[in-house]
């Protein structure tokens, strides 16, 4: 397979993430409604262009291909391209293809999912622009002033389940023009902690140059954020920001649990390796969890489960019974010095030149240590020249196997987000938001399930397996 799908996929994914990320901070912190909407729509348009780019690339490449076919082809690519073939190796390699690209795609997927769903929530609960009456007053030069209530009516007492009682009423106030002239009366609806009476002071917002525009009851605390053009109150902005930060931290935690932080590319004195035979795909069960893996057995009949996102459809029949090198970081999980002590970075290396990155359970790693050899010592003993190795990474060709439903759901999600930047009010705003959320969740599910058979896809997606 050529590198074009991988390069195009990396570029389109980077552009889509760059388009989605600014939407939330723009919505939260830019107070000018019109340019804010314009910039957000441009960002969403870039996201829609990425969706179109995926469709065009798939058509140009001959249509969608099954992920299983791409995964199987990855094993034989080195041989077909004239790569090295070695019947037997007397030691493992020192240098491996880095898995930084795999880690980066995983982190981008987690971060993107958190950002998109939180942005959609913020768009739903936010206010795209000032109310029409406030906009007219603001354009004419709004000010907060305390005025006397000349007439009070329709007084109602409210007793909330939490907090203090308050009163609502309809009051007539007199507004003084800035340039002189007769005062203008206006009707406002204030909220007061005490029962209002004629002559009491109330804070209102009005335009002294055009008092005929009317007034709004409230002070800088209750109307200040809305007058400045903020989409939500400062407290809600802080809440959304904290949730976003927590989502970023959670993305890093999930990455560490599934992939680890190490690039595991340059093997040294802390890394070990053992020669053994691959028994084929299996499922590692521990408690209620099930993880796909490749079963590996050594000459001493020690068995290890190499955790990787593979099933029987993803590997050729010839892999079963093939002898491979299993390399792992012996420090991880050995002394509790890592973030997740349950597993350690590992890699399978074939004599045909491919390398598969994954994880190895700490218990298996400690069991293998008695039979394994230090990679550094083995390399020094054989003094062999380094050979060319190629990373087994079919997920990097995701452009070729993504289902058309992913493109449709992404388009619906972007369309709902674009609509929410306009002044849609009431139930229709929530209907649009719920439709976008359903499309977003369905998009995540379909994308995660794309590389896997239908009977395994639901189990993997429920356990947080990412599509990279």
Coordinates of C-alpha atoms in Angstrom, one line a residue:
X1 CA 0.0 0.0 0.0
X2 CA 1.4 3.4 -0.9
X3 CA 1.9 6.1 1.7
X4 CA -0.7 8.4 0.1
X5 CA -3.6 7.3 2.3
X6 CA -1.5 7.7 5.4
X7 CA -0.3 11.2 4.5
X8 CA -3.8 12.3 3.4
X9 CA -5.4 10.9 6.5
X10 CA -2.9 12.7 8.8
X11 CA -3.4 16.0 7.0
X12 CA -7.2 15.8 7.0
X13 CA -7.3 14.7 10.6
X14 CA -5.0 17.5 11.7
X15 CA -7.2 20.0 9.7
X16 CA -10.4 18.7 11.2
X17 CA -9.0 18.9 14.8
X18 CA -7.6 22.4 14.1
X19 CA -11.1 23.4 12.9
X20 CA -13.0 21.9 15.8
X21 CA -10.8 23.1 18.7
X22 CA -11.3 26.9 18.4
X23 CA -15.1 26.7 18.4
X24 CA -15.4 26.3 22.1
X25 CA -13.0 29.1 23.2
X26 CA -14.5 31.4 20.5
X27 CA -18.0 30.7 21.8
X28 CA -17.0 31.2 25.4
X29 CA -14.7 34.3 25.3
X30 CA -15.4 36.4 22.1
X31 CA -18.1 38.9 23.1
X32 CA -18.9 40.4 19.6
X33 CA -21.8 38.2 18.2
X34 CA -21.5 38.8 14.5
X35 CA -17.8 38.3 13.9
X36 CA -17.9 35.4 16.4
X37 CA -20.5 33.6 14.4
X38 CA -18.7 34.3 11.2
X39 CA -15.4 32.8 12.5
X40 CA -17.1 29.8 14.0
X41 CA -19.0 29.1 10.7
X42 CA -15.7 29.4 8.8
X43 CA -14.2 26.8 11.2
X44 CA -17.2 24.5 10.8
X45 CA -16.9 25.0 7.0
X46 CA -13.3 23.7 7.2
X47 CA -14.5 20.7 9.1
X48 CA -17.1 20.1 6.4
X49 CA -14.4 20.4 3.7
X50 CA -12.5 17.6 5.5
X51 CA -15.6 15.4 5.3
X52 CA -15.8 16.1 1.6
X53 CA -12.1 15.4 1.3
X54 CA -12.5 12.0 2.8
X55 CA -15.3 11.2 0.3
X56 CA -13.3 12.4 -2.6
X57 CA -10.2 10.5 -1.6
X58 CA -12.1 7.2 -1.1
X59 CA -13.7 7.6 -4.6
X60 CA -10.3 8.4 -6.2
X61 CA -8.7 5.3 -4.5
X62 CA -11.4 3.0 -5.9
X63 CA -13.9 3.0 -3.1
X64 CA -14.1 1.9 0.4
X65 CA -12.1 -1.2 1.4
X66 CA -12.6 -3.6 4.3
X67 CA -10.3 -2.9 7.2
X68 CA -9.5 -6.6 7.5
X69 CA -8.1 -6.6 3.9
X70 CA -5.9 -3.6 4.7
X71 CA -4.6 -5.2 8.0
X72 CA -3.7 -8.5 6.3
X73 CA -1.9 -6.7 3.5
X74 CA 0.3 -5.0 6.1
X75 CA 1.9 -8.3 6.9
X76 CA 3.0 -9.1 3.4
X77 CA 3.9 -5.7 2.2
X78 CA 7.6 -6.0 3.2
X79 CA 8.0 -9.2 1.3
X80 CA 6.2 -7.9 -1.8
X81 CA 8.4 -4.8 -1.8
X82 CA 11.6 -6.8 -1.6
X83 CA 12.1 -6.3 2.1
X84 CA 14.5 -8.5 4.1
X85 CA 13.7 -12.1 4.9
X86 CA 15.6 -13.9 7.6
X87 CA 14.8 -17.5 8.4
X88 CA 16.2 -17.3 11.9
X89 CA 17.7 -14.5 14.0
X90 CA 20.1 -14.9 16.8
X91 CA 19.1 -11.7 18.5
X92 CA 16.4 -9.0 18.5
X93 CA 16.8 -5.6 16.9
X94 CA 17.9 -2.6 18.8
X95 CA 15.9 0.0 16.9
X96 CA 12.1 -0.2 16.2
X97 CA 9.8 2.0 14.2
X98 CA 8.4 4.5 16.7
X99 CA 4.8 4.3 17.8
X100 CA 4.5 8.1 18.3
X101 CA 2.1 8.3 15.4
X102 CA -0.2 5.7 17.0
X103 CA -0.1 7.5 20.3
X104 CA -0.8 10.8 18.6
X105 CA -3.8 9.6 16.8
X106 CA -5.2 8.0 19.9
X107 CA -4.8 11.3 21.9
X108 CA -6.3 13.3 19.0
X109 CA -9.3 11.0 18.9
X110 CA -9.9 11.3 22.7
X111 CA -9.3 15.0 22.8
X112 CA -11.4 15.6 19.7
X113 CA -14.4 13.6 21.0
X114 CA -14.3 15.5 24.3
X115 CA -14.0 18.9 22.6
X116 CA -16.8 18.3 20.0
X117 CA -19.4 17.0 22.5
X118 CA -18.6 19.8 25.0
X119 CA -18.7 22.4 22.3
X120 CA -22.1 21.2 21.2
X121 CA -23.4 21.4 24.8
X122 CA -22.0 24.9 25.2
X123 CA -23.7 26.0 21.9
X124 CA -27.0 24.6 23.2
X125 CA -27.0 26.4 26.6
X126 CA -25.4 29.6 25.3
X127 CA -27.1 32.7 23.9
X128 CA -25.9 33.5 20.4
X129 CA -26.6 37.2 20.6
X130 CA -28.2 39.8 22.8
X131 CA -32.0 40.1 22.9
X132 CA -33.3 42.5 20.3
X133 CA -34.4 45.1 22.9
X134 CA -31.0 45.0 24.6
X135 CA -29.2 45.2 21.3
X136 CA -31.1 48.4 20.4
X137 CA -30.3 50.0 23.8
X138 CA -26.6 48.9 23.6
X139 CA -26.2 50.3 20.1
X140 CA -27.5 53.7 21.4
X141 CA -25.1 53.7 24.4
X142 CA -26.5 51.8 27.3
X143 CA -26.0 52.9 31.0
X144 CA -27.0 51.5 34.3
X145 CA -28.9 54.0 36.6
X146 CA -31.0 53.9 39.7
X147 CA -34.5 55.3 39.2
X148 CA -37.6 55.6 41.3
X149 CA -40.7 53.4 40.7
X150 CA -43.7 55.7 40.1
X151 CA -46.2 52.9 39.9
X152 CA -46.0 49.3 41.0
X153 CA -48.4 46.4 40.1
X154 CA -48.7 42.7 39.6
X155 CA -46.5 42.0 42.7
X156 CA -45.8 38.3 43.2
X157 CA -43.8 36.6 45.9
X158 CA -41.7 33.6 45.0
X159 CA -40.5 31.0 47.5
X160 CA -37.8 28.8 45.8
X161 CA -36.9 25.5 47.3
X162 CA -33.3 26.8 47.9
X163 CA -32.3 30.4 48.5
X164 CA -34.1 33.5 49.7
X165 CA -37.6 34.6 48.8
X166 CA -37.9 37.3 46.1
X167 CA -40.6 39.4 44.5
X168 CA -41.4 40.1 40.9
X169 CA -43.5 43.0 39.8
X170 CA -44.4 45.3 36.9
X171 CA -43.2 48.9 37.5
X172 CA -43.4 52.2 35.7
X173 CA -40.2 54.3 35.9
X174 CA -39.2 57.7 34.6
X175 CA -36.1 58.0 32.4
X176 CA -34.3 61.3 32.0
X177 CA -32.9 62.1 28.5
X178 CA -29.2 63.0 28.4
X179 CA -29.6 66.2 26.2
X180 CA -32.6 67.6 28.2
X181 CA -36.2 67.5 27.2
X182 CA -39.2 65.9 28.9
X183 CA -38.7 62.6 30.8
X184 CA -39.9 59.4 29.3
X185 CA -41.7 56.7 31.1
X186 CA -40.9 53.0 30.6
X187 CA -42.3 49.7 31.9
X188 CA -39.9 47.3 33.5
X189 CA -40.2 44.0 35.4
X190 CA -37.7 44.0 38.3
X191 CA -36.8 41.2 40.7
X192 CA -36.4 42.5 44.3
X193 CA -35.5 40.8 47.6
X194 CA -38.2 42.9 49.4
X195 CA -41.7 43.7 48.5
X196 CA -41.6 46.7 46.1
X197 CA -43.5 49.9 46.8
X198 CA -44.0 53.2 44.9
X199 CA -41.0 55.4 45.4
X200 CA -38.5 52.6 45.8
X201 CA -35.3 52.7 43.8
X202 CA -34.6 50.1 41.1
X203 CA -31.6 49.6 38.8
X204 CA -32.4 49.8 35.1
X205 CA -30.4 49.7 31.8
X206 CA -31.4 52.3 29.2
X207 CA -29.8 54.6 26.6
X208 CA -29.8 58.2 27.8
X209 CA -29.5 59.5 24.3
X210 CA -32.7 57.5 23.2
X211 CA -34.8 56.8 26.3
X212 CA -37.8 56.1 24.0
X213 CA -36.2 52.7 23.4
X214 CA -37.3 51.7 26.9
X215 CA -35.4 50.1 29.7
X216 CA -34.5 46.7 31.2
X217 CA -34.6 46.0 34.9
X218 CA -31.3 44.8 36.3
X219 CA -27.9 45.8 37.5
X220 CA -24.4 45.2 36.2
X221 CA -24.3 41.9 38.1
X222 CA -27.4 40.4 36.5
X223 CA -27.1 42.0 33.0
X224 CA -23.4 42.8 32.6
X225 CA -22.4 39.5 30.9
X226 CA -25.3 39.7 28.5
X227 CA -24.7 43.3 27.7
X228 CA -21.0 42.6 26.9
X229 CA -22.2 39.9 24.4
X230 CA -21.1 36.8 26.4
X231 CA -22.9 33.7 25.4
X232 CA -23.3 32.6 29.1
X233 CA -22.7 33.8 32.6
X234 CA -19.1 33.8 34.0
X235 CA -19.9 31.0 36.3
X236 CA -21.0 28.7 33.5
X237 CA -18.0 29.7 31.5
X238 CA -15.7 28.6 34.3
X239 CA -17.7 25.4 34.7
X240 CA -17.4 24.5 31.0
X241 CA -13.7 25.4 31.1
X242 CA -13.0 23.1 34.1
X243 CA -14.9 20.3 32.4
X244 CA -12.9 20.8 29.2
X245 CA -9.6 20.7 31.2
X246 CA -10.8 17.6 33.0
X247 CA -11.6 16.0 29.6
X248 CA -8.0 16.8 28.4
X249 CA -6.6 15.2 31.6
X250 CA -8.9 12.2 31.1
X251 CA -7.6 11.8 27.5
X252 CA -4.0 11.7 28.7
X253 CA -5.0 9.1 31.4
X254 CA -6.8 6.9 28.9
X255 CA -3.8 7.1 26.5
X256 CA -1.5 6.0 29.3
X257 CA -3.7 3.1 30.2
X258 CA -4.0 1.9 26.6
X259 CA -0.8 2.9 24.9
X260 CA 1.6 4.1 27.6
X261 CA 3.8 7.2 27.1
X262 CA 7.0 5.6 25.9
X263 CA 7.7 5.7 22.1
X264 CA 9.4 2.3 22.6
X265 CA 11.7 2.8 19.6
X266 CA 15.2 2.6 20.8
X267 CA 15.7 -0.5 22.9
X268 CA 18.3 -0.5 25.6
X269 CA 19.5 -2.1 28.8
X270 CA 16.1 -2.0 30.5
X271 CA 14.4 -3.8 27.6
X272 CA 14.1 -7.5 27.2
X273 CA 13.2 -9.9 24.4
X274 CA 12.3 -13.6 24.0
X275 CA 12.0 -15.8 21.0
X276 CA 8.7 -17.7 20.6
X277 CA 5.9 -18.9 18.5
X278 CA 2.7 -17.0 17.7
X279 CA -0.5 -19.1 18.3
X280 CA -2.8 -16.6 16.6
X281 CA -5.5 -14.2 17.8
X282 CA -7.2 -14.7 21.2
X283 CA -9.1 -12.7 23.8
X284 CA -7.5 -11.9 27.1
X285 CA -10.1 -12.1 29.9
X286 CA -9.5 -10.5 33.3
X287 CA -12.5 -10.1 35.5
X288 CA -15.3 -8.5 33.5
X289 CA -12.9 -7.1 30.8
X290 CA -12.0 -8.7 27.5
X291 CA -9.1 -7.4 25.4
X292 CA -8.1 -8.7 21.9
X293 CA -4.6 -10.1 21.8
X294 CA -2.2 -12.4 20.1
X295 CA -1.2 -15.5 22.0
X296 CA 2.5 -16.1 22.3
X297 CA 4.4 -19.1 23.6
X298 CA 8.1 -19.6 24.3
X299 CA 10.3 -22.7 24.0
X300 CA 9.8 -23.2 27.8
X301 CA 6.0 -23.3 27.2
X302 CA 5.5 -20.0 28.9
X303 CA 2.4 -18.2 27.5
X304 CA 2.0 -14.4 27.1
X305 CA -0.9 -12.4 25.8
X306 CA 0.3 -9.6 23.5
X307 CA -2.5 -6.9 23.8
X308 CA -3.2 -5.4 20.4
X309 CA -6.4 -4.4 18.5
X310 CA -6.4 -7.5 16.2
X311 CA -8.9 -10.3 15.5
X312 CA -8.8 -13.4 13.4
X313 CA -9.9 -11.4 10.3
X314 CA -7.0 -9.0 10.7
X315 CA -4.1 -11.5 10.4
X316 CA -3.1 -14.0 7.7
X317 CA -3.3 -17.7 8.4
X318 CA 0.4 -17.9 8.0
X319 CA 1.0 -15.9 11.2
X320 CA -0.2 -18.8 13.3
X321 CA 2.9 -20.9 14.1
X322 CA 5.3 -18.2 13.0
X323 CA 8.4 -17.6 15.2
X324 CA 8.8 -14.0 16.3
X325 CA 10.7 -11.8 18.8
X326 CA 8.6 -10.4 21.7
X327 CA 10.3 -7.3 23.1
X328 CA 9.1 -5.3 26.2
X329 CA 10.2 -2.7 28.7
X330 CA 11.2 -4.6 31.8
X331 CA 11.0 -1.6 34.0
X332 CA 7.3 -0.9 33.5
X333 CA 5.1 -2.5 36.2
X334 CA 8.1 -4.1 37.9
X335 CA 8.5 -1.6 40.9
X336 CA 5.3 0.4 40.7
X337 CA 7.2 3.3 39.1
X338 CA 4.8 3.9 36.3
X339 CA 1.4 5.6 36.0
X340 CA -0.3 2.3 35.1
X341 CA 1.3 -0.7 36.7
X342 CA -1.0 -3.2 35.0
X343 CA 0.9 -3.4 31.6
X344 CA 4.0 -2.4 29.8
X345 CA 4.9 -1.3 26.3
X346 CA 5.8 -4.2 24.0
X347 CA 6.4 -5.1 20.4
X348 CA 6.4 -8.2 18.2
X349 CA 9.1 -8.3 15.6
X350 CA 9.0 -10.7 12.6
X351 CA 11.8 -12.1 10.6
X352 CA 10.0 -10.7 7.5
X353 CA 10.5 -7.2 8.7
X354 CA 7.2 -6.0 10.3
X355 CA 6.8 -4.7 13.8
X356 CA 3.6 -4.6 15.8
X357 CA 3.3 -2.4 18.8
X358 CA 1.1 -3.3 21.7
X359 CA 1.1 -3.8 25.5
X360 CA 2.1 -6.8 27.7
X361 CA 0.5 -7.5 31.0
X362 CA 2.9 -6.9 33.9
X363 CA 2.4 -10.5 35.2
X364 CA 3.3 -11.9 31.8
X365 CA 6.3 -9.7 31.5
X366 CA 7.6 -10.8 34.9
X367 CA 7.0 -14.5 34.0
X368 CA 8.9 -14.0 30.7
X369 CA 11.8 -12.3 32.4
X370 CA 13.3 -15.7 33.6
X371 CA 13.6 -16.8 29.9
X372 CA 14.1 -13.5 28.2
X373 CA 17.5 -11.9 27.3
X374 CA 18.6 -8.3 27.6
X375 CA 18.3 -6.6 24.2
X376 CA 21.6 -4.7 24.8
X377 CA 23.5 -7.9 25.7
X378 CA 22.1 -9.8 22.8
X379 CA 23.0 -7.1 20.3
X380 CA 26.5 -6.9 21.7
X381 CA 27.0 -10.6 21.4
X382 CA 25.8 -10.9 17.8
X383 CA 27.3 -7.6 16.6
X384 CA 24.9 -7.7 13.7
X385 CA 24.0 -4.9 11.3
X386 CA 20.6 -3.3 11.9
X387 CA 18.0 -4.3 9.5
X388 CA 15.1 -2.4 7.9
X389 CA 11.9 -2.7 9.8
X390 CA 8.4 -1.5 9.0
X391 CA 5.6 -0.6 11.4
X392 CA 2.4 -2.6 11.2
X393 CA -0.2 0.2 11.4
X394 CA -3.3 -0.4 9.3
X395 CA -5.2 2.3 11.3
X396 CA -3.1 4.9 9.6
X397 CA -4.9 4.2 6.4
X398 CA -8.3 5.0 8.0
X399 CA -9.3 7.0 5.0
X400 CA -9.8 3.8 3.0
X401 CA -12.0 1.9 5.4
X402 CA -14.3 4.5 7.0
X403 CA -17.9 3.8 6.3
X404 CA -20.1 6.3 4.3
X405 CA -22.4 6.6 7.4
X406 CA -19.5 8.3 9.2
X407 CA -19.5 11.0 6.6
X408 CA -23.2 11.5 6.8
X409 CA -23.2 11.7 10.6
X410 CA -20.3 14.1 10.6
X411 CA -22.2 16.3 8.2
X412 CA -25.3 16.3 10.4
X413 CA -23.2 17.1 13.4
X414 CA -21.5 20.1 11.7
X415 CA -24.9 21.3 10.4
X416 CA -26.5 21.2 13.9
X417 CA -23.5 23.1 15.4
X418 CA -23.8 25.7 12.6
X419 CA -27.5 26.2 13.3
X420 CA -26.9 26.7 17.0
X421 CA -24.7 29.8 16.3
X422 CA -27.9 31.5 15.2
X423 CA -30.7 32.9 17.4
X424 CA -32.8 29.7 17.6
X425 CA -34.8 29.9 20.8
X426 CA -37.0 27.6 22.9
X427 CA -37.6 24.0 22.2
X428 CA -36.1 24.1 18.7
X429 CA -32.7 24.9 20.1
X430 CA -32.8 21.8 22.3
X431 CA -34.1 19.7 19.5
X432 CA -31.2 20.9 17.3
X433 CA -28.8 20.2 20.2
X434 CA -30.1 16.7 20.9
X435 CA -30.0 15.8 17.2
X436 CA -26.4 17.0 17.1
X437 CA -25.5 15.0 20.2
X438 CA -27.2 11.8 18.8
X439 CA -25.2 12.3 15.6
X440 CA -22.0 12.8 17.5
X441 CA -22.4 9.7 19.7
X442 CA -23.4 7.6 16.7
X443 CA -20.4 8.9 14.8
X444 CA -18.1 7.9 17.6
X445 CA -19.7 4.4 17.8
X446 CA -19.5 3.8 14.0
X447 CA -15.9 5.0 13.8
X448 CA -14.8 2.8 16.7
X449 CA -16.6 -0.2 15.3
X450 CA -15.4 0.2 11.7
X451 CA -12.2 -2.0 12.1
X452 CA -13.9 -4.8 13.9
X453 CA -16.5 -7.5 13.2
X454 CA -20.0 -6.7 14.3
X455 CA -20.0 -9.2 17.1
X456 CA -16.8 -7.7 18.6
X457 CA -17.4 -4.1 17.8
X458 CA -19.9 -3.4 20.5
X459 CA -17.8 -5.1 23.2
X460 CA -14.7 -3.1 22.2
X461 CA -16.5 0.2 21.9
X462 CA -18.1 -0.2 25.3
X463 CA -14.6 -0.6 26.8
X464 CA -13.2 2.6 25.3
X465 CA -11.2 1.0 22.4
X466 CA -10.3 3.8 20.0
X467 CA -10.3 3.5 16.2
X468 CA -6.6 4.2 15.9

